[in-house]
Amino acid sequence: MYSTKAYSAASATARFVSSSIPRRDPTDRDVQIEILFCGICHSDLHLVRNEWSSIMPTVYPIVPGHEIVGRVTRVGSAVTKYKPGDLAAVGCLVDSDGTCPECKAGLEQLCPNQTLTFNSPDKYLGGVTYGGYSDSIVVDERFVLRVPSNLYIAGAAPLLCAGITTYSPMRRGGVTKGKKVGVVGLGGLGHMGVKFAHAFGAHVVAFTTSPNKKEDALRLGADEIVVSRNADEMKKHAGSFDFILDAVAADHDINAYINLLGRDGTVTIVGAPEKPLAVSAFSLLMGRRKLAGSIIGGIAETQEMLDFCGAHHINADVEVIPIQKVNEAYERLLKSDVKYRFSIDMASL
Ligand SMILES: [Zn+2]
Ligand SMILES: [Zn+2]
């Protein structure tokens, strides 16, 4: 065991403070990574403030962060895929049982015995796991990812959660050339959704509540933008979409989007509104439409996504901050005042 620097919060209302946390010494199969950048995901904020207490109560002190990019500093003797000096990444998962049907299908994100990168029971040290707002992390090789060397690494960090969360459902949903695809909500997730849908060759329509995001949506790769508050604009697109990615985390009218689907079209939700969404059965019945959900992706698919980003030069749009600004960044995140993800420069620690 060794001690590493981190930023932690001691309670749901506490500010982040500089602290130190234990990490295990690398075992034979472990990779030790010096963290260079860590993205700030909205779920970091939910967990720090214990807002998901019913499904995932927060254990304090908490060190969040699951959008990690860094450099390998040490590897165990049985590690074959990484060597010191390599760029490497860690996402939302650091372990799973490897034996259940989900793991065997490469869907570690659905494993009932998974270990999340933070706030999850730590099998090695007891207590809970600590995330990426820290100097270094030690992770089983099976959960470490390769980072294409051409990526802008501060902007690559958010790919590990926001990237795979949007890439996975669109890949599975057949988003490709000739398809009409909508992306609802232009935040951390939505802006990646627009980039991927565009890179997959689809006709991309971005939905937003704020008309002033138009220029940005076009720059990110949207072919059209629809202001969702404008009923006439919405009506023009009725029954025409193959796939809609709904990345809105606040309460909203999901039927307005289901009604935009064509026959057998799918709305996939990747945001997590606190209150249940009211779904009109008729909206689904007419046109055999589907409402689905999706959460991150498996390890192999996450690697596929990173490689795709390397080949297509895709990064998240980030505002780089020093760790000392993390409290302020959380306040701004609540106001959606970031384009489109904060990435913490861990050298500041
Ligand atoms: Zn996340
Ligand atoms: Zn499993």
PDB file of C-alpha atoms in Angstrom, residues 10 15 50 103 173 194 208 217 220 232 336:
ATOM      1  CA  ALA A  10     -16.051  14.673   3.558  1.00  0.00           C
ATOM      2  CA  ARG A  15     -16.248  21.408  -0.284  1.00  0.00           C
ATOM      3  CA  ASN A  50     -25.479  11.715  -2.148  1.00  0.00           C
ATOM      4  CA  CYS A 103     -19.018 -10.613 -18.607  1.00  0.00           C
ATOM      5  CA  GLY A 173     -28.946   1.180 -32.869  1.00  0.00           C
ATOM      6  CA  VAL A 194     -23.740  14.843 -32.188  1.00  0.00           C
ATOM      7  CA  THR A 208     -32.132  22.219 -27.823  1.00  0.00           C
ATOM      8  CA  ALA A 217     -24.471  22.517 -32.781  1.00  0.00           C
ATOM      9  CA  LEU A 220     -20.154  19.966 -33.641  1.00  0.00           C
ATOM     10  CA  ASP A 232     -44.215  24.176 -35.361  1.00  0.00           C
ATOM     11  CA  SER A 336     -24.792  23.984 -17.448  1.00  0.00           C
TER      12      SER A 336
END
